[in-house]
CSV table of C-alpha atoms in Angstrom, one decimal:
chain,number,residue,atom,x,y,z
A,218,UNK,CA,-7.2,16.5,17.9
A,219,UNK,CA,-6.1,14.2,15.1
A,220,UNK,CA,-9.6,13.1,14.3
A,221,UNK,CA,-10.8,16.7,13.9
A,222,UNK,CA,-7.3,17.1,11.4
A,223,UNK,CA,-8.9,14.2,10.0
A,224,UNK,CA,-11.9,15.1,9.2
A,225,UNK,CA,-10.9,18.6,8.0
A,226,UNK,CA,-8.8,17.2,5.7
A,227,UNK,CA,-11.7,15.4,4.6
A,228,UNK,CA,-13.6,18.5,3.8
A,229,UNK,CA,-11.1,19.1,1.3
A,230,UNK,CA,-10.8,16.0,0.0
A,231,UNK,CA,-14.5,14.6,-0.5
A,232,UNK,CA,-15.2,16.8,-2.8
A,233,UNK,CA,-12.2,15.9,-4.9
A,234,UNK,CA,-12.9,12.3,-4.5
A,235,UNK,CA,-16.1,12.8,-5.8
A,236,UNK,CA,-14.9,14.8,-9.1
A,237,UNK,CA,-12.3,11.7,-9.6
A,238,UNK,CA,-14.3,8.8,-8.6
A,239,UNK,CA,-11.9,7.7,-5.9
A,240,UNK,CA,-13.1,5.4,-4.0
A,241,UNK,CA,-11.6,5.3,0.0
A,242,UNK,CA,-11.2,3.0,2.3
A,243,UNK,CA,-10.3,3.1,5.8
A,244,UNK,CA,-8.5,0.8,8.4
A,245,UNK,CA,-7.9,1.6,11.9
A,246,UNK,CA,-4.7,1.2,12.9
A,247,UNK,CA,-2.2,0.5,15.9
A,248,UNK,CA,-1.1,3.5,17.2
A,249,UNK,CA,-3.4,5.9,15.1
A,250,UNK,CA,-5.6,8.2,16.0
A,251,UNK,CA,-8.6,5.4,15.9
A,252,UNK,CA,-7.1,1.8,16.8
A,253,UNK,CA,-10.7,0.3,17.9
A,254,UNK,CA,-13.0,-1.1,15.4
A,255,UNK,CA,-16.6,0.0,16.4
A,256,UNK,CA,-15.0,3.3,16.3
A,257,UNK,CA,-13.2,3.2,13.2
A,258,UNK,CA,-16.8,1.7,11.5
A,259,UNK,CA,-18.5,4.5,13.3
A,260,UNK,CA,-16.3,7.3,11.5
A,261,UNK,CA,-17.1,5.3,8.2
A,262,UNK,CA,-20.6,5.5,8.8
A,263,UNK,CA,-20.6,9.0,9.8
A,264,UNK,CA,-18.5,10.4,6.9
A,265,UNK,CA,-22.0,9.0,5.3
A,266,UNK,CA,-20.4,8.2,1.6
A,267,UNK,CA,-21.3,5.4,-0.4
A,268,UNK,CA,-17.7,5.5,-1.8
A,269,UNK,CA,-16.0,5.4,1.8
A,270,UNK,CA,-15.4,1.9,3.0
A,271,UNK,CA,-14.0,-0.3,5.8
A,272,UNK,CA,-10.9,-2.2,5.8
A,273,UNK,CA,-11.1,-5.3,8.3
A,274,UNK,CA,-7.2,-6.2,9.0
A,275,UNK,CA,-7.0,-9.4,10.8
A,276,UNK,CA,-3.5,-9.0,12.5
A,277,UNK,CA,-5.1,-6.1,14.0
A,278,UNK,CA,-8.1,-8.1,15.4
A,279,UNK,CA,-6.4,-7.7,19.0
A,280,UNK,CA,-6.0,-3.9,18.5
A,281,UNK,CA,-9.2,-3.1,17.2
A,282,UNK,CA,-10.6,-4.5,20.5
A,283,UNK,CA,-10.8,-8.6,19.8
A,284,UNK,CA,-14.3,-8.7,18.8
A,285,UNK,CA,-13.9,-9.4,15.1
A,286,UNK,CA,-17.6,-10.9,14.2
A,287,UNK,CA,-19.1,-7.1,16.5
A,288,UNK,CA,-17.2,-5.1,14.1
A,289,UNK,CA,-17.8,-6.9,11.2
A,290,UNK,CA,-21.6,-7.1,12.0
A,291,UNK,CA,-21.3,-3.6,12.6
A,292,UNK,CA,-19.8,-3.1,9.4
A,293,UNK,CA,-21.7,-5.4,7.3
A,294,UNK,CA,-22.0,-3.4,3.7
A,295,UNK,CA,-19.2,-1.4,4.4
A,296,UNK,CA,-16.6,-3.9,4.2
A,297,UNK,CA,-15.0,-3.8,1.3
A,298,UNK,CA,-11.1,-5.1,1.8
A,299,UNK,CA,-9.9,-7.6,4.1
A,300,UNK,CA,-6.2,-7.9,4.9
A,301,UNK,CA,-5.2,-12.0,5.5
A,302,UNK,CA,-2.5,-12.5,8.0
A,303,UNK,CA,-2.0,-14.0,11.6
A,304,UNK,CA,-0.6,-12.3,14.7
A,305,UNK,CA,-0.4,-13.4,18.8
A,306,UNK,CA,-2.6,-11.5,21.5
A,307,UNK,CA,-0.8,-8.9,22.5
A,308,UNK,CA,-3.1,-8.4,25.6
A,309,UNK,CA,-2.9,-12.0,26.7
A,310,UNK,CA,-1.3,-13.5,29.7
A,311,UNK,CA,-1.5,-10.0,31.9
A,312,UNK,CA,-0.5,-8.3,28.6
A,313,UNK,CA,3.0,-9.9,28.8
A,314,UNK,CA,3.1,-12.0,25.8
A,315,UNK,CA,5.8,-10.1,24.3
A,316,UNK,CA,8.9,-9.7,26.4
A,317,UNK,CA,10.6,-6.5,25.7
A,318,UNK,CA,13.9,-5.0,27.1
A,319,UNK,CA,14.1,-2.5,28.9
A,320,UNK,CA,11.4,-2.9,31.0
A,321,UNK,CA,8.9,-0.3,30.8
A,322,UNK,CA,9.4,0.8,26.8
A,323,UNK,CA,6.6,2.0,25.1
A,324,UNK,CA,7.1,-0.2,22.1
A,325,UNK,CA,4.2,-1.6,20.4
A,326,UNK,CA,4.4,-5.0,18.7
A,327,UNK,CA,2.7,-5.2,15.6
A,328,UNK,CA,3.1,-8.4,14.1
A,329,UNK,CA,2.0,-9.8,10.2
A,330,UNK,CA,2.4,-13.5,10.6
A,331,UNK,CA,1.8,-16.5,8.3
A,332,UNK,CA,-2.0,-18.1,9.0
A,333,UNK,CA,-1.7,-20.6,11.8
A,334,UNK,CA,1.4,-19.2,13.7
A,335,UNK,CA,-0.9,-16.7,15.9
A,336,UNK,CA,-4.1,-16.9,17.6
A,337,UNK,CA,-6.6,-15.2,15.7
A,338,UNK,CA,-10.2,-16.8,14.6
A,339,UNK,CA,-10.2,-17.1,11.0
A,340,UNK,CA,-12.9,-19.4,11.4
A,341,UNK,CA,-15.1,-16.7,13.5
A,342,UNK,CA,-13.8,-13.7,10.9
A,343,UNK,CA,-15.0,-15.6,7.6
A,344,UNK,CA,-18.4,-17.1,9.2
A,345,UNK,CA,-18.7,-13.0,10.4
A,346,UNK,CA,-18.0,-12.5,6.7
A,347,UNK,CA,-20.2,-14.8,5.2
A,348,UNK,CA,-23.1,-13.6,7.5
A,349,UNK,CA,-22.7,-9.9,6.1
A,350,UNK,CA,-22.5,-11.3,2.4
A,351,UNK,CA,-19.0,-10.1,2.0
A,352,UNK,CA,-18.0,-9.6,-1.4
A,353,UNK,CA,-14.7,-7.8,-1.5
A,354,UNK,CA,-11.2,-8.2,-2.0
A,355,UNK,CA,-8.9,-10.2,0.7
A,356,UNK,CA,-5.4,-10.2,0.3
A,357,UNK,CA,-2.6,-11.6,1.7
A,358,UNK,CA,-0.6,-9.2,4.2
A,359,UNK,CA,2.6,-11.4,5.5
A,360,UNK,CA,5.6,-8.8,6.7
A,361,UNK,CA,8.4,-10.1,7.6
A,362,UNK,CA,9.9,-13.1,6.2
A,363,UNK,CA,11.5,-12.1,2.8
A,364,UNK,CA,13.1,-15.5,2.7
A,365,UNK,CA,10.5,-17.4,1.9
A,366,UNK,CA,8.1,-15.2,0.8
A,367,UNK,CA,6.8,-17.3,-2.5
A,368,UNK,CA,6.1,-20.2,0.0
A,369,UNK,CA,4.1,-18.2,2.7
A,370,UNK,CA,2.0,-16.8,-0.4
A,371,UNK,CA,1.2,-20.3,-1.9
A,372,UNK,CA,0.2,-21.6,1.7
A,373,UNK,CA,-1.5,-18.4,2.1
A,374,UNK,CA,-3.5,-18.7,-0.6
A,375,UNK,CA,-4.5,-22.5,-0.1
A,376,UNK,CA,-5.4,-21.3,3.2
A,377,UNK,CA,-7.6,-18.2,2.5
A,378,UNK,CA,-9.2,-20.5,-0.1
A,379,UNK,CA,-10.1,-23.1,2.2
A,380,UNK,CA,-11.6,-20.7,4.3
A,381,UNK,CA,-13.7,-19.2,1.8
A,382,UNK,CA,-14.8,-22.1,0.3
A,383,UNK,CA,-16.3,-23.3,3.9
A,384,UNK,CA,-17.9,-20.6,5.1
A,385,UNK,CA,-19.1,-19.2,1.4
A,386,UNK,CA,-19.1,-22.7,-0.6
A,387,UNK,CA,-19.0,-23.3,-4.2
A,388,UNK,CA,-16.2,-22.6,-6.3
A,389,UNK,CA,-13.7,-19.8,-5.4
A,390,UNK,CA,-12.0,-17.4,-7.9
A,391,UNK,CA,-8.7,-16.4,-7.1
């Protein structure tokens, strides 16, 4: 139901987009009507636009369906904007990584964490990256710790550089 809302909105929109030179990109998202990421790339590519792009969001790398160099690969030209941040498995250790009380809610954690306090690959997302010739836009996407907020973006950035340095090399522009 919400993709067909979806993409009828989208019949009103493209052609709007199109008049203003908007260009779109899309991210699936926890708890939205697409979550996975072949299936979120598979809209992208379907809407069949070579304005409409795909957002890769790497504290959603569990939600999307842990397979972050697939749906890259899958991807490939398409992605356009990556958003930098760590998070924990969520479906790790018999899905019980996070404890929540009362036992039984339907709350979903969603989690925006500092690179290097979570598990995801960074090193398997920028070699997936590299491999595609990514040349977009990656920025940092840290919620949650207002306190020390210019810290976490200096260290984020020293990280994210490091990372593209190795798996792109030569100088990085920031």
């Amino acid at each position: 139901m919400a993709e067909s809302q979806f993409l009828r909105s989208m019949d009103e929109l493209i052609p709007v987009f199109e008049r203003e030179g908007i260009k779109l990109v899309l991210e699936p998202h926890p708890d939205d009507f697409i979550e996975d990421g072949h299936a979120a790339v598979n809209l992208v590519r379907g809407l069949n636009r070579g304005w409409i792009s795909f957002l890769f969001c790497t504290p959603h790398t569990f939600h999307q369906g842990n397979d972050a160099t697939g749906i890259i690969s899958a991807a490939a030209e398409k992605v356009t904007y990556v958003h930098l941040a760590d998070t924990l498995d969520h479906t790790a250790s018999n899905g019980l990584r996070y404890i929540v009380n009362p036992p039984g809610s339907t709350v979903r954690v969603h989690q925006h964490a500092e690179l290097g306090r979570g598990e995801v690959d960074f090193g398997e997302v920028f070699a997936a990256l590299a491999a595609v010739g990514f040349d977009g836009v990656v920025s940092s996407c840290v919620f949650g710790w207002k306190e020390q907020a210019e810290e976490i973006g200096i260290r984020q950035r020293e990280k994210a550089t490091s990372l593209i340095s190795t798996h792109f090399g030569g100088n990085v522009l920031a």
